[in-house]
C-alpha atoms as an extended CHARMM CRD file, in Angstrom:
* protein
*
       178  EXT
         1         1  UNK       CA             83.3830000000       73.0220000000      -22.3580000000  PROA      1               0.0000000000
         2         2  UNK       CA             81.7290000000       76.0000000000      -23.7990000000  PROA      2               0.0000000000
         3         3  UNK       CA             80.2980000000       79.1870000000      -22.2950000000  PROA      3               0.0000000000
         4         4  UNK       CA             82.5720000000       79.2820000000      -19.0060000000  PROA      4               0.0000000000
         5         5  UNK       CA             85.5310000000       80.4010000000      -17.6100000000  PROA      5               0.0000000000
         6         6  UNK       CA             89.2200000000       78.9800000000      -18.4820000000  PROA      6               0.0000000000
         7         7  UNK       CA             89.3600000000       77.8570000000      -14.6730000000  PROA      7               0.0000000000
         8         8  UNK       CA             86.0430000000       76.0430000000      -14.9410000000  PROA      8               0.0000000000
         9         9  UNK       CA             86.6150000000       74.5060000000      -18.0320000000  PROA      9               0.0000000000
        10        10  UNK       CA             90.1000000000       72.9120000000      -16.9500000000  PROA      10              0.0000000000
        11        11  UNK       CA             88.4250000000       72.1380000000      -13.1140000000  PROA      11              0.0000000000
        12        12  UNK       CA             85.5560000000       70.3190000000      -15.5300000000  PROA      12              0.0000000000
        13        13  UNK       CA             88.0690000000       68.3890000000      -17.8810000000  PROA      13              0.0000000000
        14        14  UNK       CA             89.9040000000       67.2190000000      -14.7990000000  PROA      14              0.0000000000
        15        15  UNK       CA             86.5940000000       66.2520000000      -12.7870000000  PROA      15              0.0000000000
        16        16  UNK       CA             85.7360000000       64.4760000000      -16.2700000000  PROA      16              0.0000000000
        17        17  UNK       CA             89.0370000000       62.4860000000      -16.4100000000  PROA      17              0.0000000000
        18        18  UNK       CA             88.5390000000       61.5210000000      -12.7060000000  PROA      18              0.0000000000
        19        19  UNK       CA             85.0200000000       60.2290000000      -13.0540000000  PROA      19              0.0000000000
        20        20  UNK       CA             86.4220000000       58.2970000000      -16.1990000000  PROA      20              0.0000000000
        21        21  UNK       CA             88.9170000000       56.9330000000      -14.0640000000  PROA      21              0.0000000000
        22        22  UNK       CA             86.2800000000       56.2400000000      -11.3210000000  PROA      22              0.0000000000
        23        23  UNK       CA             84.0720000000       53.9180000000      -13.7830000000  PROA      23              0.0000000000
        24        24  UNK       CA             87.0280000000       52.1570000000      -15.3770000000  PROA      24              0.0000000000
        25        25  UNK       CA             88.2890000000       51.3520000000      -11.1290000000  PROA      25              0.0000000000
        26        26  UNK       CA             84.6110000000       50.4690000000      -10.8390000000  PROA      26              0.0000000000
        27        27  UNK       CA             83.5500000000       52.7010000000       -8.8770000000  PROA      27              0.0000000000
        28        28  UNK       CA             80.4340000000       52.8970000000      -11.0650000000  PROA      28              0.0000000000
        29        29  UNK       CA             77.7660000000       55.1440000000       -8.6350000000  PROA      29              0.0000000000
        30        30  UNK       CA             80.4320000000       57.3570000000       -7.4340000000  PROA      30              0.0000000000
        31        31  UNK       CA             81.0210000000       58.2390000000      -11.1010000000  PROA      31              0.0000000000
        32        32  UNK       CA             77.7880000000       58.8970000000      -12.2340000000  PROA      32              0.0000000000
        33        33  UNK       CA             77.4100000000       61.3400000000       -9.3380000000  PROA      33              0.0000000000
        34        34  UNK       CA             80.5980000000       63.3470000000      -10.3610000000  PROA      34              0.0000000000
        35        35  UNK       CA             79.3100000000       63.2460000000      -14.4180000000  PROA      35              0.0000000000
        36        36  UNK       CA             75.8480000000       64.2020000000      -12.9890000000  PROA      36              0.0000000000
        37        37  UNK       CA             76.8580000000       67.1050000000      -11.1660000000  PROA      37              0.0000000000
        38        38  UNK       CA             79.1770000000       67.8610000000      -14.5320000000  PROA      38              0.0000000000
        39        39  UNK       CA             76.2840000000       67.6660000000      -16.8790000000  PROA      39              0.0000000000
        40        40  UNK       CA             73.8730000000       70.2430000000      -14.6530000000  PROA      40              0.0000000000
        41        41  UNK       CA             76.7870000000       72.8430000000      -14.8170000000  PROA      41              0.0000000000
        42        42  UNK       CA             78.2740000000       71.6270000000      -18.6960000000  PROA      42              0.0000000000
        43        43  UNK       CA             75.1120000000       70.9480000000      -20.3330000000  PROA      43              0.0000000000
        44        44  UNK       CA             76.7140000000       71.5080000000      -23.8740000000  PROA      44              0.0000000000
        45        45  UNK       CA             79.6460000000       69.3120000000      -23.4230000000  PROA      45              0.0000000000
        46        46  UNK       CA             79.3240000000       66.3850000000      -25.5580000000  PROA      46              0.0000000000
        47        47  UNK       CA             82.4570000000       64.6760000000      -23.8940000000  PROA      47              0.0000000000
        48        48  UNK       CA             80.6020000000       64.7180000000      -20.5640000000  PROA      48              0.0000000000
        49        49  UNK       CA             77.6050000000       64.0460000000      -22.0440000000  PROA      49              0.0000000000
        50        50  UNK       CA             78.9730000000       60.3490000000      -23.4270000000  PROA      50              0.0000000000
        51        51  UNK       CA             80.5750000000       59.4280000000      -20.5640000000  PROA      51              0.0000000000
        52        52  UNK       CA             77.4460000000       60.4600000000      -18.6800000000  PROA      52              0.0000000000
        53        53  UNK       CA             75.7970000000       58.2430000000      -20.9750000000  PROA      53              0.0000000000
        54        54  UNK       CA             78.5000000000       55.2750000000      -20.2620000000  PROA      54              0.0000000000
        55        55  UNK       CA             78.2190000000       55.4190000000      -16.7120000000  PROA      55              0.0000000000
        56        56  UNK       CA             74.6090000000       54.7170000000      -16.7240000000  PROA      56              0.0000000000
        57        57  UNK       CA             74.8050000000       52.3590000000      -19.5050000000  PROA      57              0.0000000000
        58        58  UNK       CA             77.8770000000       50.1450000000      -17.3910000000  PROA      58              0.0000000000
        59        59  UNK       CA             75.0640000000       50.5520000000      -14.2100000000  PROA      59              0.0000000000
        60        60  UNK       CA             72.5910000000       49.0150000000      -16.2630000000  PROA      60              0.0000000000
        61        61  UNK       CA             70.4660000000       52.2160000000      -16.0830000000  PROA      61              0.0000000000
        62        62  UNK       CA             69.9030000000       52.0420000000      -19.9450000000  PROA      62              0.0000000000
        63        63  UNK       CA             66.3580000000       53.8060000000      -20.2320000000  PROA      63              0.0000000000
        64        64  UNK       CA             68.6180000000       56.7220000000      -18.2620000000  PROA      64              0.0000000000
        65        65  UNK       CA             71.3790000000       56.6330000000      -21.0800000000  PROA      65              0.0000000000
        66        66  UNK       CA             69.5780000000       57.4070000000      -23.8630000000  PROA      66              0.0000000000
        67        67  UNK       CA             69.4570000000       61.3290000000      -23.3260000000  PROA      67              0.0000000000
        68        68  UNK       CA             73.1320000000       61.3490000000      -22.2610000000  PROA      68              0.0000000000
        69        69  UNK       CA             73.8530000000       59.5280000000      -25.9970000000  PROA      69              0.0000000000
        70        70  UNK       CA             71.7920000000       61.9620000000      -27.4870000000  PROA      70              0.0000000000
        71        71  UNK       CA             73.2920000000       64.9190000000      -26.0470000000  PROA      71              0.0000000000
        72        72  UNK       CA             76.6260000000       63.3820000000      -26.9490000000  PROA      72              0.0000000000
        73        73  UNK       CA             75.9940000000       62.7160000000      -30.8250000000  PROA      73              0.0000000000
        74        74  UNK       CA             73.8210000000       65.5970000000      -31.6080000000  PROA      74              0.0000000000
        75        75  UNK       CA             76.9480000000       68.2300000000      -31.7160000000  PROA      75              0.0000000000
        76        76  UNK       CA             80.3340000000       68.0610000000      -33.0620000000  PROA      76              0.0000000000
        77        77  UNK       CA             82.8330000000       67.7070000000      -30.3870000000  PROA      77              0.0000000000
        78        78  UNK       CA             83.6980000000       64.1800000000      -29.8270000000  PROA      78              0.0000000000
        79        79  UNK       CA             86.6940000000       62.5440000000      -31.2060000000  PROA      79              0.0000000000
        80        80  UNK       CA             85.8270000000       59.8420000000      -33.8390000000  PROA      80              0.0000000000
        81        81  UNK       CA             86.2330000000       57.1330000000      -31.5330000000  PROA      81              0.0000000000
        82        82  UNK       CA             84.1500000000       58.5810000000      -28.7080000000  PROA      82              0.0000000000
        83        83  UNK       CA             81.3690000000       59.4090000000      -31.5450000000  PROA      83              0.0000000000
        84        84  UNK       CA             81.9280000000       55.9650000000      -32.6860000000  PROA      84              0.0000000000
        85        85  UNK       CA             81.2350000000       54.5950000000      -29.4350000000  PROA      85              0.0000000000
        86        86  UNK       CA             78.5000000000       56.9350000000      -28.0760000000  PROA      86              0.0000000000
        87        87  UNK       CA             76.8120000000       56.0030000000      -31.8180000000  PROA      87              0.0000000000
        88        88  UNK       CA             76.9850000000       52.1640000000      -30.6200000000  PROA      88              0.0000000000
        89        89  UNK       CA             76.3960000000       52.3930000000      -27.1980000000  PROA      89              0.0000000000
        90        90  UNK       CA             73.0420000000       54.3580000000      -28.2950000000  PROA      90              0.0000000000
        91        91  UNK       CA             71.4220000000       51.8270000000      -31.2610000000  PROA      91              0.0000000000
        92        92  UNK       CA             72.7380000000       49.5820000000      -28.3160000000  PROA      92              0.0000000000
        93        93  UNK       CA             70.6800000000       50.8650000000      -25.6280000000  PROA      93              0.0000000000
        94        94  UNK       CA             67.9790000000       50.9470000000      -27.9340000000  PROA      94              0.0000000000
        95        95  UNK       CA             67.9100000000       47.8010000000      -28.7650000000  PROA      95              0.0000000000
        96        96  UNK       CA             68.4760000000       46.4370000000      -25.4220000000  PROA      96              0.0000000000
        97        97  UNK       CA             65.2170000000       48.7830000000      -24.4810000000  PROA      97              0.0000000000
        98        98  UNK       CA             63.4370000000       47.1450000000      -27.3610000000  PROA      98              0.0000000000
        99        99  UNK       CA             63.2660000000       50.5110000000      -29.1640000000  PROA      99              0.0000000000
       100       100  UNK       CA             64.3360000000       48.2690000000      -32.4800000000  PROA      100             0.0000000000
       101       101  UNK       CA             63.4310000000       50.9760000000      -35.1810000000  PROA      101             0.0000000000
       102       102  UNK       CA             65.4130000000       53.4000000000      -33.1060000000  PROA      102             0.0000000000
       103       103  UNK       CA             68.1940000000       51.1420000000      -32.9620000000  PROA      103             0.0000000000
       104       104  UNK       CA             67.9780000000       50.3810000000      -36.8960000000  PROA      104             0.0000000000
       105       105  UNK       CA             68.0070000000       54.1300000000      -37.6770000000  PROA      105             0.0000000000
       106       106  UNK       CA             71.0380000000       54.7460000000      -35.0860000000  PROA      106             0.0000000000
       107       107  UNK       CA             73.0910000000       52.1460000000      -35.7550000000  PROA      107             0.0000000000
       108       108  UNK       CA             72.6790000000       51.9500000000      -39.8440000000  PROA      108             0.0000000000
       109       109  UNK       CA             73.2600000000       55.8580000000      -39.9230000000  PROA      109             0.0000000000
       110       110  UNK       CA             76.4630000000       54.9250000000      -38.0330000000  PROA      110             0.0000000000
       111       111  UNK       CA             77.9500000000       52.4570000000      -39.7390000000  PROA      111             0.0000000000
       112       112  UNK       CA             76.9770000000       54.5710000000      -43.5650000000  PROA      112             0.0000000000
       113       113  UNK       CA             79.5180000000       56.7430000000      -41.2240000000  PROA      113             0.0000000000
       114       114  UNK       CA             82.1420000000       54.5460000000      -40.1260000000  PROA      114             0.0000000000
       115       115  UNK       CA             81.6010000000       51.7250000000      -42.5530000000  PROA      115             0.0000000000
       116       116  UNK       CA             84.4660000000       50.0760000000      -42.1260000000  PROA      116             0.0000000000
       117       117  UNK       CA             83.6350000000       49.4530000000      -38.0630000000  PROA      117             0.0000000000
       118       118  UNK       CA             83.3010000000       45.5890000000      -37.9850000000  PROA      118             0.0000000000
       119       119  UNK       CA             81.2660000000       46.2330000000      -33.8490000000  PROA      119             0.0000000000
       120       120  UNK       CA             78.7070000000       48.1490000000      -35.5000000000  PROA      120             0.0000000000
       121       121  UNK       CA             77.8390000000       46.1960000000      -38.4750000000  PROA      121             0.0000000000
       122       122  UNK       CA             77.5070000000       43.6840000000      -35.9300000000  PROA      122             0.0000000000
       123       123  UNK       CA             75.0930000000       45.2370000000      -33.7320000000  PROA      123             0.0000000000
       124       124  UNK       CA             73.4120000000       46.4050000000      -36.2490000000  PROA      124             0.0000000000
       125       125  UNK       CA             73.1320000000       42.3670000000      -37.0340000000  PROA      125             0.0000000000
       126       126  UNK       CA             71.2680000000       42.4190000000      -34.0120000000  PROA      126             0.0000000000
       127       127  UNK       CA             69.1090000000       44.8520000000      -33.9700000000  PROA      127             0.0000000000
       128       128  UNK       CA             67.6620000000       43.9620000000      -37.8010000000  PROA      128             0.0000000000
       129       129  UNK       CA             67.0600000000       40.5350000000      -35.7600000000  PROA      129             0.0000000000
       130       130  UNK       CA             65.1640000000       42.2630000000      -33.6430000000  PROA      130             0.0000000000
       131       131  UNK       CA             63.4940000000       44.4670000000      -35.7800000000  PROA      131             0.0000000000
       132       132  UNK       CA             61.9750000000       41.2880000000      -37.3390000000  PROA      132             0.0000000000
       133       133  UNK       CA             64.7370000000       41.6540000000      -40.0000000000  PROA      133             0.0000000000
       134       134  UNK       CA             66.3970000000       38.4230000000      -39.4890000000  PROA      134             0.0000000000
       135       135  UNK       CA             67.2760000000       37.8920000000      -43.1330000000  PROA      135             0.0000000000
       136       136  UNK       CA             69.5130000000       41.0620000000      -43.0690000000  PROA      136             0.0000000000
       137       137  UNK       CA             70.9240000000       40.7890000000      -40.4160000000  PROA      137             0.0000000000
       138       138  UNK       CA             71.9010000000       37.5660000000      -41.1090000000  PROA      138             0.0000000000
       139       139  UNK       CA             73.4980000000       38.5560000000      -44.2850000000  PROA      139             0.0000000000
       140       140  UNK       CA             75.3610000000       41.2510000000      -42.4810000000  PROA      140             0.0000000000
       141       141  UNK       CA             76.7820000000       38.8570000000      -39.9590000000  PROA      141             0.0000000000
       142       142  UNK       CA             77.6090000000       36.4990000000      -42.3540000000  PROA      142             0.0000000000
       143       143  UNK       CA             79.5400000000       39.4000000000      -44.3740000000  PROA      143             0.0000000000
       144       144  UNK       CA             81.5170000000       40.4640000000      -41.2870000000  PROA      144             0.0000000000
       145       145  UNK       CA             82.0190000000       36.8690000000      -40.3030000000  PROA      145             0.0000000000
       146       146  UNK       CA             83.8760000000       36.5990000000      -44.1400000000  PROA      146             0.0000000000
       147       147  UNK       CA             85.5410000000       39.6080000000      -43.7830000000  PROA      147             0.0000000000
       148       148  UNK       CA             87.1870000000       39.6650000000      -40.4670000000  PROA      148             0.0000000000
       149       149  UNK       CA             87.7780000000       36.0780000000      -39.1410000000  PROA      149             0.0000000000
       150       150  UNK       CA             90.8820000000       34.6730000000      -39.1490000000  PROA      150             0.0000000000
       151       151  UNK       CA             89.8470000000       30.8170000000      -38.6300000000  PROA      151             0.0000000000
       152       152  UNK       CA             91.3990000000       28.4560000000      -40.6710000000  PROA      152             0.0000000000
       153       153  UNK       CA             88.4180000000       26.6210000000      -40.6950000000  PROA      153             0.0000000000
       154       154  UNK       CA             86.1700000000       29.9090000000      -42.0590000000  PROA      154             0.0000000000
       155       155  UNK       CA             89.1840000000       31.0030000000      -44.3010000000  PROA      155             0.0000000000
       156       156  UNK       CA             88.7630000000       27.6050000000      -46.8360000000  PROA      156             0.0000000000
       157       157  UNK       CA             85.1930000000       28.3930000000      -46.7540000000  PROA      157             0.0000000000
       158       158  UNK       CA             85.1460000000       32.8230000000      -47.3600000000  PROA      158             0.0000000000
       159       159  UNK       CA             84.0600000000       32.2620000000      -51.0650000000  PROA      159             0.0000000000
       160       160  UNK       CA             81.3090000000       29.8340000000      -49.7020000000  PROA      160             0.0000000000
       161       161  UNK       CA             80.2730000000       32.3280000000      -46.8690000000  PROA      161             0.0000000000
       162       162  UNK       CA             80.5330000000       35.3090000000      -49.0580000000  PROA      162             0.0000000000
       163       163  UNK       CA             78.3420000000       33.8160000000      -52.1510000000  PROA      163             0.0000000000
       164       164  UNK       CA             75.7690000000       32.7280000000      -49.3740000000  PROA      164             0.0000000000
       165       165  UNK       CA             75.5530000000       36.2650000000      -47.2230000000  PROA      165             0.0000000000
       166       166  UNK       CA             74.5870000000       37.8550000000      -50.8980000000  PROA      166             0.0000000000
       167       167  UNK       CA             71.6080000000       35.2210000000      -51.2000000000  PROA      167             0.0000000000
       168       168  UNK       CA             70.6340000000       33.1360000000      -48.2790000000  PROA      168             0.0000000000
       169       169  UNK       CA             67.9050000000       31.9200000000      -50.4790000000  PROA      169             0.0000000000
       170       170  UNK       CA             69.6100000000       30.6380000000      -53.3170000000  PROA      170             0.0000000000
       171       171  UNK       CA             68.8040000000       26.9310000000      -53.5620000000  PROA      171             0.0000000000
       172       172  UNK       CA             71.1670000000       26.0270000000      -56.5820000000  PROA      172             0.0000000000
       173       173  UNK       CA             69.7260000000       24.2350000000      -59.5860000000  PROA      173             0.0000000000
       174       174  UNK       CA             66.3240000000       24.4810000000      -58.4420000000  PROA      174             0.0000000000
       175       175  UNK       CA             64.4220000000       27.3110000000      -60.4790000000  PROA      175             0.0000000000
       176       176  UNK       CA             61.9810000000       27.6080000000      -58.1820000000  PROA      176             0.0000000000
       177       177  UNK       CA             62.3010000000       26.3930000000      -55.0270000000  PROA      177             0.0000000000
       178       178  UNK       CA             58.5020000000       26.9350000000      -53.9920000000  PROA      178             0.0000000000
């Protein structure tokens, strides 16, 4: 909360943590007002700017979200897991909006970020689908699949799933499939 007074900067955090608290009783509208009215007066404030973003994202007012997200990650200021999740909920939003290139960019420059954040590998998974990319993103499901499940069933088989995410294509003994 740059550029203001002490008084309005802790009035803004604790209008902030009330709209928060508004969205998570789901009290969705009544929050986006209150983050609304914060980003006119705060319109540096990254923190408000995400949860701006969130609100409209939870009210399924995506194409609405996508400045809020932008506003959030373009600055330092968030934690790491509020830039991790205003990252995601943007290559998100752009995917669900069928921005897919957008959503490739976003979400692979997040995850060379955070690499080791299994949710955005795996939207990223979906956007490549969407981006007509299906091979990659199948690969990079498969690899999270391998690296994160806990099955029994996918354990005995990680070597399997790992050899296969690496080359989907691989038809063994066959020099050329075609």
């Amino acid at each position: 909360m740059t550029g203001h007074g002490a008084s309005d900067a802790e009035q803004a955090r604790s209008l902030l943590a009330g709209a928060v608290r508004l969205r998570e009783e789901g009290r969705r509208e009544e929050a986006r007002t209150v983050l609304l009215d914060l980003r006119e007066r705060f319109p540096e404030d990254v923190a408000i700017a995400y949860q701006t973003a969130w609100v409209h994202d939870a009210l399924g007012r995506e194409a609405e979200a996508v400045a809020h997200y932008g506003a959030a990650v373009a600055r330092p200021g968030l934690s790491e897991e509020d830039r991790r999740g205003a990252l995601l909920g943007l290559g998100s939003t752009y995917r669900t909006l069928g921005r897919y290139p957008e959503a490739v960019a976003t979400l692979s420059g997040a995850v060379a970020e955070f690499p080791g954040d299994q949710a955005l590998r795996t939207f990223l998974a979906m956007a490549l689908y969407n981006a007509g990319r299906a091979h990659d993103g199948m690969r990079l499901l498969l690899t999270v699949v391998a690296e994160t499940s806990a099955d029994p069933d996918l354990v005995a088989y990680r070597p399997a799933i790992e050899h296969y995410a690496r080359d989907l294509d691989a038809v063994e003994g066959v020099a050329d499939p075609a």
